[in-house]
Amino acid sequence: MATHLKYNPLIRKLESIFAITDEERQALDNLPMQMTAVRADQDIVREGDSSSRCCLLLSGFACTYKVTAQGKRQIVSFNLPGDVPDLQSLHLKVLDNSIGTISPCSIGFITHEALRDLCARYPRITAALWRGTLIDASIFREWVMNVGQREGSSRMAHVLCELLVRLRAVGLVEDHACDLPITQSEFADALGFTTVHVNRILQQLRADGLIELKGERLFVPDWEKLKQAGEFDATYLHLENERAAA
């Protein structure tokens, strides 16, 4: 059964990277999905799973991650509303990473059959989804650069800039402020730092007047300085709407 959403984050996400027609927008809105509420710190899919459906993040924050044999977790991307972080399962038989919730999330599960039917009927939606996977690869490359070559506050500032821009692209930022329910431990797993080091870096960014954190709310008083601190250039996000990166 099709699930109509007043705010459809998948449409907002695709519109930020591709020109969607009214007919295609309606087809996306009519896409059947099973909506499920998932608590924080729960796996949505696990590495090694073979799935017959994809998960659309409707609300909340999640992450894609891998775990070493010693049990150390490396977060390789943060997943935001509108993302379909396991879209590769449409063509790959086995998942090579896990996806878990960071905050309470609303998930829309879409069968592979429904997605294949949509793509067959609307080739431009296929192109939009393909463009999205290419942008995901671009983000992965930037993360490798960030973790491998940037240091300290620059590494953290870059990720904060990325999150703000991606959230703005789907309408979840107001006046350089957004919800950010990511813990210091989760930032540590994403950035290759200890939790203590993450705390020190956040304190330094606050002291420098680059960010304000109140609970799970992030405010950026000086966007240009934060971008400079993180060596951030939004080109790798390939957004169609230039205002989202401004």
Short mmCIF file of the C-alpha atoms (twelve columns), coordinates in Angstrom:
data_MODEL
# 
_entry.id   MODEL 
# 
loop_
_atom_site.group_PDB 
_atom_site.id 
_atom_site.type_symbol 
_atom_site.label_atom_id 
_atom_site.label_alt_id 
_atom_site.label_comp_id 
_atom_site.label_asym_id 
_atom_site.label_seq_id 
_atom_site.Cartn_x 
_atom_site.Cartn_y 
_atom_site.Cartn_z 
_atom_site.pdbx_PDB_model_num 
ATOM 1   C CA . MET A 1   0.000  0.000   0.000   1 
ATOM 2   C CA . ALA A 2   1.280  3.472   -0.854  1 
ATOM 3   C CA . THR A 3   2.097  5.694   2.105   1 
ATOM 4   C CA . HIS A 4   1.550  9.409   1.486   1 
ATOM 5   C CA . LEU A 5   3.738  11.704  3.554   1 
ATOM 6   C CA . LYS A 6   3.067  15.377  4.205   1 
ATOM 7   C CA . TYR A 7   6.834  15.847  4.249   1 
ATOM 8   C CA . ASN A 8   8.518  13.305  1.985   1 
ATOM 9   C CA . PRO A 9   12.264 13.402  2.708   1 
ATOM 10  C CA . LEU A 10  13.093 11.152  -0.258  1 
ATOM 11  C CA . ILE A 11  11.597 13.708  -2.623  1 
ATOM 12  C CA . ARG A 12  13.418 16.548  -0.857  1 
ATOM 13  C CA . LYS A 13  16.695 14.612  -1.038  1 
ATOM 14  C CA . LEU A 14  16.379 13.818  -4.752  1 
ATOM 15  C CA . GLU A 15  15.244 17.363  -5.561  1 
ATOM 16  C CA . SER A 16  18.439 18.665  -3.978  1 
ATOM 17  C CA . ILE A 17  20.554 16.729  -6.502  1 
ATOM 18  C CA . PHE A 18  18.283 16.242  -9.548  1 
ATOM 19  C CA . ALA A 19  15.457 18.062  -11.344 1 
ATOM 20  C CA . ILE A 20  12.293 16.069  -10.529 1 
ATOM 21  C CA . THR A 21  9.081  16.554  -12.542 1 
ATOM 22  C CA . ASP A 22  5.629  16.730  -10.970 1 
ATOM 23  C CA . GLU A 23  4.787  13.285  -12.391 1 
ATOM 24  C CA . GLU A 24  7.960  11.788  -10.948 1 
ATOM 25  C CA . ARG A 25  7.312  13.491  -7.627  1 
ATOM 26  C CA . GLN A 26  3.846  11.891  -7.513  1 
ATOM 27  C CA . ALA A 27  5.283  8.478   -8.379  1 
ATOM 28  C CA . LEU A 28  7.785  8.791   -5.525  1 
ATOM 29  C CA . ASP A 29  5.027  9.884   -3.165  1 
ATOM 30  C CA . ASN A 30  2.993  6.813   -4.151  1 
ATOM 31  C CA . LEU A 31  5.884  4.424   -3.543  1 
ATOM 32  C CA . PRO A 32  4.605  1.697   -1.197  1 
ATOM 33  C CA . MET A 33  6.508  1.320   2.039   1 
ATOM 34  C CA . GLN A 34  6.167  -0.198  5.473   1 
ATOM 35  C CA . MET A 35  6.790  2.461   8.104   1 
ATOM 36  C CA . THR A 36  8.465  1.373   11.329  1 
ATOM 37  C CA . ALA A 37  9.676  3.212   14.425  1 
ATOM 38  C CA . VAL A 38  13.141 2.122   15.565  1 
ATOM 39  C CA . ARG A 39  14.736 3.023   18.901  1 
ATOM 40  C CA . ALA A 40  18.164 4.624   19.172  1 
ATOM 41  C CA . ASP A 41  21.241 2.369   19.064  1 
ATOM 42  C CA . GLN A 42  19.545 -0.408  17.100  1 
ATOM 43  C CA . ASP A 43  20.762 -2.097  13.933  1 
ATOM 44  C CA . ILE A 44  18.528 -1.681  10.892  1 
ATOM 45  C CA . VAL A 45  20.594 -4.083  8.777   1 
ATOM 46  C CA . ARG A 46  23.801 -5.966  9.533   1 
ATOM 47  C CA . GLU A 47  26.880 -6.792  7.516   1 
ATOM 48  C CA . GLY A 48  26.337 -10.140 5.795   1 
ATOM 49  C CA . ASP A 49  22.562 -9.711  5.489   1 
ATOM 50  C CA . SER A 50  20.837 -10.608 2.251   1 
ATOM 51  C CA . SER A 51  17.838 -8.324  1.926   1 
ATOM 52  C CA . SER A 52  14.722 -8.081  -0.237  1 
ATOM 53  C CA . ARG A 53  14.025 -4.466  0.711   1 
ATOM 54  C CA . CYS A 54  15.721 -1.092  1.184   1 
ATOM 55  C CA . CYS A 55  15.343 1.296   4.107   1 
ATOM 56  C CA . LEU A 56  14.434 4.957   3.645   1 
ATOM 57  C CA . LEU A 57  15.267 7.158   6.621   1 
ATOM 58  C CA . LEU A 58  12.149 9.277   7.175   1 
ATOM 59  C CA . SER A 59  13.262 10.968  10.393  1 
ATOM 60  C CA . GLY A 60  16.128 10.763  12.850  1 
ATOM 61  C CA . PHE A 61  19.838 10.076  12.447  1 
ATOM 62  C CA . ALA A 62  21.556 6.794   11.583  1 
ATOM 63  C CA . CYS A 63  25.039 5.698   10.564  1 
ATOM 64  C CA . THR A 64  26.755 3.248   8.264   1 
ATOM 65  C CA . TYR A 65  29.574 1.382   9.985   1 
ATOM 66  C CA . LYS A 66  31.958 -1.559  9.988   1 
ATOM 67  C CA . VAL A 67  33.511 -3.431  12.921  1 
ATOM 68  C CA . THR A 68  36.999 -4.899  13.190  1 
ATOM 69  C CA . ALA A 69  37.718 -8.406  14.452  1 
ATOM 70  C CA . GLN A 70  38.682 -6.774  17.775  1 
ATOM 71  C CA . GLY A 71  35.237 -5.131  18.018  1 
ATOM 72  C CA . LYS A 72  36.283 -1.576  17.142  1 
ATOM 73  C CA . ARG A 73  33.644 0.343   15.206  1 
ATOM 74  C CA . GLN A 74  34.388 2.688   12.315  1 
ATOM 75  C CA . ILE A 75  31.491 4.892   11.265  1 
ATOM 76  C CA . VAL A 76  31.911 5.589   7.541   1 
ATOM 77  C CA . SER A 77  28.945 7.931   7.063   1 
ATOM 78  C CA . PHE A 78  26.104 9.609   8.901   1 
ATOM 79  C CA . ASN A 79  22.660 8.936   7.424   1 
ATOM 80  C CA . LEU A 80  20.061 11.722  7.415   1 
ATOM 81  C CA . PRO A 81  16.366 11.957  6.490   1 
ATOM 82  C CA . GLY A 82  15.880 11.212  2.792   1 
ATOM 83  C CA . ASP A 83  18.829 8.816   2.606   1 
ATOM 84  C CA . VAL A 84  18.454 5.218   1.417   1 
ATOM 85  C CA . PRO A 85  21.729 3.972   2.901   1 
ATOM 86  C CA . ASP A 86  21.346 0.365   1.724   1 
ATOM 87  C CA . LEU A 87  20.258 1.110   -1.845  1 
ATOM 88  C CA . GLN A 88  23.171 -1.049  -3.023  1 
ATOM 89  C CA . SER A 89  21.240 -4.095  -1.801  1 
ATOM 90  C CA . LEU A 90  19.051 -3.650  -4.889  1 
ATOM 91  C CA . HIS A 91  21.968 -4.993  -6.948  1 
ATOM 92  C CA . LEU A 92  24.390 -6.577  -4.467  1 
ATOM 93  C CA . LYS A 93  23.316 -9.864  -2.892  1 
ATOM 94  C CA . VAL A 94  25.083 -9.393  0.452   1 
ATOM 95  C CA . LEU A 95  25.543 -6.214  2.490   1 
ATOM 96  C CA . ASP A 96  29.176 -5.382  3.291   1 
ATOM 97  C CA . ASN A 97  28.382 -2.927  6.103   1 
ATOM 98  C CA . SER A 98  25.919 -2.424  8.932   1 
ATOM 99  C CA . ILE A 99  23.472 0.441   9.396   1 
ATOM 100 C CA . GLY A 100 22.362 1.466   12.872  1 
ATOM 101 C CA . THR A 101 20.244 4.194   14.409  1 
ATOM 102 C CA . ILE A 102 21.837 7.043   16.336  1 
ATOM 103 C CA . SER A 103 18.572 8.603   17.515  1 
ATOM 104 C CA . PRO A 104 15.012 7.252   17.472  1 
ATOM 105 C CA . CYS A 105 14.161 6.918   13.783  1 
ATOM 106 C CA . SER A 106 11.192 6.429   11.516  1 
ATOM 107 C CA . ILE A 107 12.097 4.008   8.734   1 
ATOM 108 C CA . GLY A 108 10.206 3.301   5.519   1 
ATOM 109 C CA . PHE A 109 10.986 -0.164  4.183   1 
ATOM 110 C CA . ILE A 110 10.566 -0.410  0.403   1 
ATOM 111 C CA . THR A 111 10.689 -3.781  -1.346  1 
ATOM 112 C CA . HIS A 112 13.181 -4.307  -4.122  1 
ATOM 113 C CA . GLU A 113 10.272 -5.311  -6.332  1 
ATOM 114 C CA . ALA A 114 8.581  -1.924  -5.810  1 
ATOM 115 C CA . LEU A 115 11.833 -0.048  -6.486  1 
ATOM 116 C CA . ARG A 116 12.551 -2.038  -9.648  1 
ATOM 117 C CA . ASP A 117 9.033  -1.374  -10.891 1 
ATOM 118 C CA . LEU A 118 9.401  2.359   -10.185 1 
ATOM 119 C CA . CYS A 119 12.740 2.496   -12.014 1 
ATOM 120 C CA . ALA A 120 11.328 0.610   -15.006 1 
ATOM 121 C CA . ARG A 121 8.429  3.051   -15.307 1 
ATOM 122 C CA . TYR A 122 10.458 6.205   -14.645 1 
ATOM 123 C CA . PRO A 123 13.987 6.036   -16.118 1 
ATOM 124 C CA . ARG A 124 14.786 9.546   -14.869 1 
ATOM 125 C CA . ILE A 125 14.165 8.400   -11.289 1 
ATOM 126 C CA . THR A 126 16.671 5.621   -11.986 1 
ATOM 127 C CA . ALA A 127 19.108 8.340   -13.074 1 
ATOM 128 C CA . ALA A 128 18.380 10.341  -9.901  1 
ATOM 129 C CA . LEU A 129 19.031 7.309   -7.670  1 
ATOM 130 C CA . TRP A 130 22.213 6.527   -9.629  1 
ATOM 131 C CA . ARG A 131 23.364 10.121  -9.180  1 
ATOM 132 C CA . GLY A 132 22.689 9.755   -5.467  1 
ATOM 133 C CA . THR A 133 24.893 6.653   -5.219  1 
ATOM 134 C CA . LEU A 134 27.688 8.478   -7.072  1 
ATOM 135 C CA . ILE A 135 27.414 11.339  -4.574  1 
ATOM 136 C CA . ASP A 136 27.575 8.822   -1.721  1 
ATOM 137 C CA . ALA A 137 30.856 7.579   -3.224  1 
ATOM 138 C CA . SER A 138 32.092 11.171  -3.407  1 
ATOM 139 C CA . ILE A 139 31.258 11.625  0.279   1 
ATOM 140 C CA . PHE A 140 33.145 8.425   1.155   1 
ATOM 141 C CA . ARG A 141 36.210 9.751   -0.692  1 
ATOM 142 C CA . GLU A 142 36.021 13.029  1.198   1 
ATOM 143 C CA . TRP A 143 35.747 11.148  4.491   1 
ATOM 144 C CA . VAL A 144 38.893 9.149   3.672   1 
ATOM 145 C CA . MET A 145 40.672 12.442  3.008   1 
ATOM 146 C CA . ASN A 146 39.289 13.953  6.196   1 
ATOM 147 C CA . VAL A 147 40.247 11.095  8.519   1 
ATOM 148 C CA . GLY A 148 43.535 10.386  6.780   1 
ATOM 149 C CA . GLN A 149 44.967 13.885  6.343   1 
ATOM 150 C CA . ARG A 150 43.159 16.527  8.399   1 
ATOM 151 C CA . GLU A 151 43.880 16.918  12.083  1 
ATOM 152 C CA . GLY A 152 42.110 17.975  15.252  1 
ATOM 153 C CA . SER A 153 39.538 20.730  14.993  1 
ATOM 154 C CA . SER A 154 39.777 20.808  11.181  1 
ATOM 155 C CA . ARG A 155 38.544 17.207  10.960  1 
ATOM 156 C CA . MET A 156 35.609 17.903  13.270  1 
ATOM 157 C CA . ALA A 157 34.749 21.234  11.639  1 
ATOM 158 C CA . HIS A 158 34.597 19.579  8.232   1 
ATOM 159 C CA . VAL A 159 32.076 16.959  9.356   1 
ATOM 160 C CA . LEU A 160 29.954 19.590  11.100  1 
ATOM 161 C CA . CYS A 161 29.906 21.659  7.903   1 
ATOM 162 C CA . GLU A 162 28.869 18.622  5.874   1 
ATOM 163 C CA . LEU A 163 26.047 17.744  8.246   1 
ATOM 164 C CA . LEU A 164 24.723 21.301  8.216   1 
ATOM 165 C CA . VAL A 165 24.743 21.482  4.412   1 
ATOM 166 C CA . ARG A 166 23.121 18.075  3.937   1 
ATOM 167 C CA . LEU A 167 20.433 18.862  6.516   1 
ATOM 168 C CA . ARG A 168 19.784 22.236  4.896   1 
ATOM 169 C CA . ALA A 169 19.321 20.516  1.533   1 
ATOM 170 C CA . VAL A 170 16.347 18.574  2.928   1 
ATOM 171 C CA . GLY A 171 14.863 21.541  4.798   1 
ATOM 172 C CA . LEU A 172 16.056 20.723  8.316   1 
ATOM 173 C CA . VAL A 173 18.196 23.807  9.036   1 
ATOM 174 C CA . GLU A 174 17.016 27.219  10.152  1 
ATOM 175 C CA . ASP A 175 19.424 30.157  10.490  1 
ATOM 176 C CA . HIS A 176 22.506 27.909  10.631  1 
ATOM 177 C CA . ALA A 177 20.959 25.847  13.418  1 
ATOM 178 C CA . CYS A 178 19.911 22.196  13.380  1 
ATOM 179 C CA . ASP A 179 19.255 19.206  15.580  1 
ATOM 180 C CA . LEU A 180 22.397 17.129  16.091  1 
ATOM 181 C CA . PRO A 181 21.730 14.041  18.234  1 
ATOM 182 C CA . ILE A 182 25.212 12.609  17.679  1 
ATOM 183 C CA . THR A 183 27.162 11.733  20.810  1 
ATOM 184 C CA . GLN A 184 30.844 12.408  21.370  1 
ATOM 185 C CA . SER A 185 31.421 8.650   21.288  1 
ATOM 186 C CA . GLU A 186 29.809 8.440   17.850  1 
ATOM 187 C CA . PHE A 187 31.891 11.354  16.586  1 
ATOM 188 C CA . ALA A 188 34.955 9.524   17.922  1 
ATOM 189 C CA . ASP A 189 34.028 6.394   15.950  1 
ATOM 190 C CA . ALA A 190 33.572 8.500   12.810  1 
ATOM 191 C CA . LEU A 191 36.699 10.632  13.115  1 
ATOM 192 C CA . GLY A 192 39.245 8.190   14.513  1 
ATOM 193 C CA . PHE A 193 39.620 10.075  17.803  1 
ATOM 194 C CA . THR A 194 39.107 9.104   21.422  1 
ATOM 195 C CA . THR A 195 36.012 10.452  23.138  1 
ATOM 196 C CA . VAL A 196 38.252 12.612  25.346  1 
ATOM 197 C CA . HIS A 197 39.871 14.146  22.258  1 
ATOM 198 C CA . VAL A 198 36.466 14.841  20.704  1 
ATOM 199 C CA . ASN A 199 35.408 16.651  23.870  1 
ATOM 200 C CA . ARG A 200 38.541 18.815  23.790  1 
ATOM 201 C CA . ILE A 201 38.013 19.685  20.125  1 
ATOM 202 C CA . LEU A 202 34.378 20.659  20.669  1 
ATOM 203 C CA . GLN A 203 35.394 22.814  23.619  1 
ATOM 204 C CA . GLN A 204 38.000 24.537  21.413  1 
ATOM 205 C CA . LEU A 205 35.487 25.144  18.610  1 
ATOM 206 C CA . ARG A 206 33.146 26.674  21.197  1 
ATOM 207 C CA . ALA A 207 35.921 28.837  22.655  1 
ATOM 208 C CA . ASP A 208 36.804 30.071  19.177  1 
ATOM 209 C CA . GLY A 209 33.180 31.115  18.614  1 
ATOM 210 C CA . LEU A 210 32.678 28.702  15.703  1 
ATOM 211 C CA . ILE A 211 29.869 26.602  17.195  1 
ATOM 212 C CA . GLU A 212 27.339 26.610  19.999  1 
ATOM 213 C CA . LEU A 213 25.935 23.334  21.331  1 
ATOM 214 C CA . LYS A 214 22.874 23.317  23.567  1 
ATOM 215 C CA . GLY A 215 21.817 19.752  24.259  1 
ATOM 216 C CA . GLU A 216 21.195 18.186  20.861  1 
ATOM 217 C CA . ARG A 217 20.986 21.543  19.054  1 
ATOM 218 C CA . LEU A 218 23.869 22.938  16.995  1 
ATOM 219 C CA . PHE A 219 24.160 26.622  16.074  1 
ATOM 220 C CA . VAL A 220 26.932 28.022  13.891  1 
ATOM 221 C CA . PRO A 221 27.504 31.745  14.667  1 
ATOM 222 C CA . ASP A 222 30.110 32.219  11.926  1 
ATOM 223 C CA . TRP A 223 29.569 29.899  8.970   1 
ATOM 224 C CA . GLU A 224 32.466 31.270  6.919   1 
ATOM 225 C CA . LYS A 225 34.958 30.759  9.744   1 
ATOM 226 C CA . LEU A 226 33.721 27.208  10.384  1 
ATOM 227 C CA . LYS A 227 34.131 26.397  6.681   1 
ATOM 228 C CA . GLN A 228 37.626 27.861  6.756   1 
ATOM 229 C CA . ALA A 229 38.527 25.866  9.858   1 
ATOM 230 C CA . GLY A 230 37.330 22.642  8.212   1 
ATOM 231 C CA . GLU A 231 38.788 23.369  4.763   1 
ATOM 232 C CA . PHE A 232 35.222 22.764  3.616   1 
ATOM 233 C CA . ASP A 233 34.152 23.046  -0.001  1 
ATOM 234 C CA . ALA A 234 30.672 21.667  -0.705  1 
ATOM 235 C CA . THR A 235 31.477 20.772  -4.326  1 
ATOM 236 C CA . TYR A 236 31.775 17.069  -3.450  1 
ATOM 237 C CA . LEU A 237 28.094 17.053  -2.373  1 
ATOM 238 C CA . HIS A 238 27.054 18.013  -5.942  1 
ATOM 239 C CA . LEU A 239 23.944 19.889  -4.864  1 
ATOM 240 C CA . GLU A 240 21.671 21.392  -7.499  1 
ATOM 241 C CA . ASN A 241 20.459 24.062  -5.086  1 
ATOM 242 C CA . GLU A 242 23.412 26.393  -4.496  1 
ATOM 243 C CA . ARG A 243 21.683 28.049  -1.537  1 
ATOM 244 C CA . ALA A 244 21.974 24.820  0.426   1 
ATOM 245 C CA . ALA A 245 25.754 25.123  0.447   1 
ATOM 246 C CA . ALA A 246 25.863 28.854  1.139   1 
# 
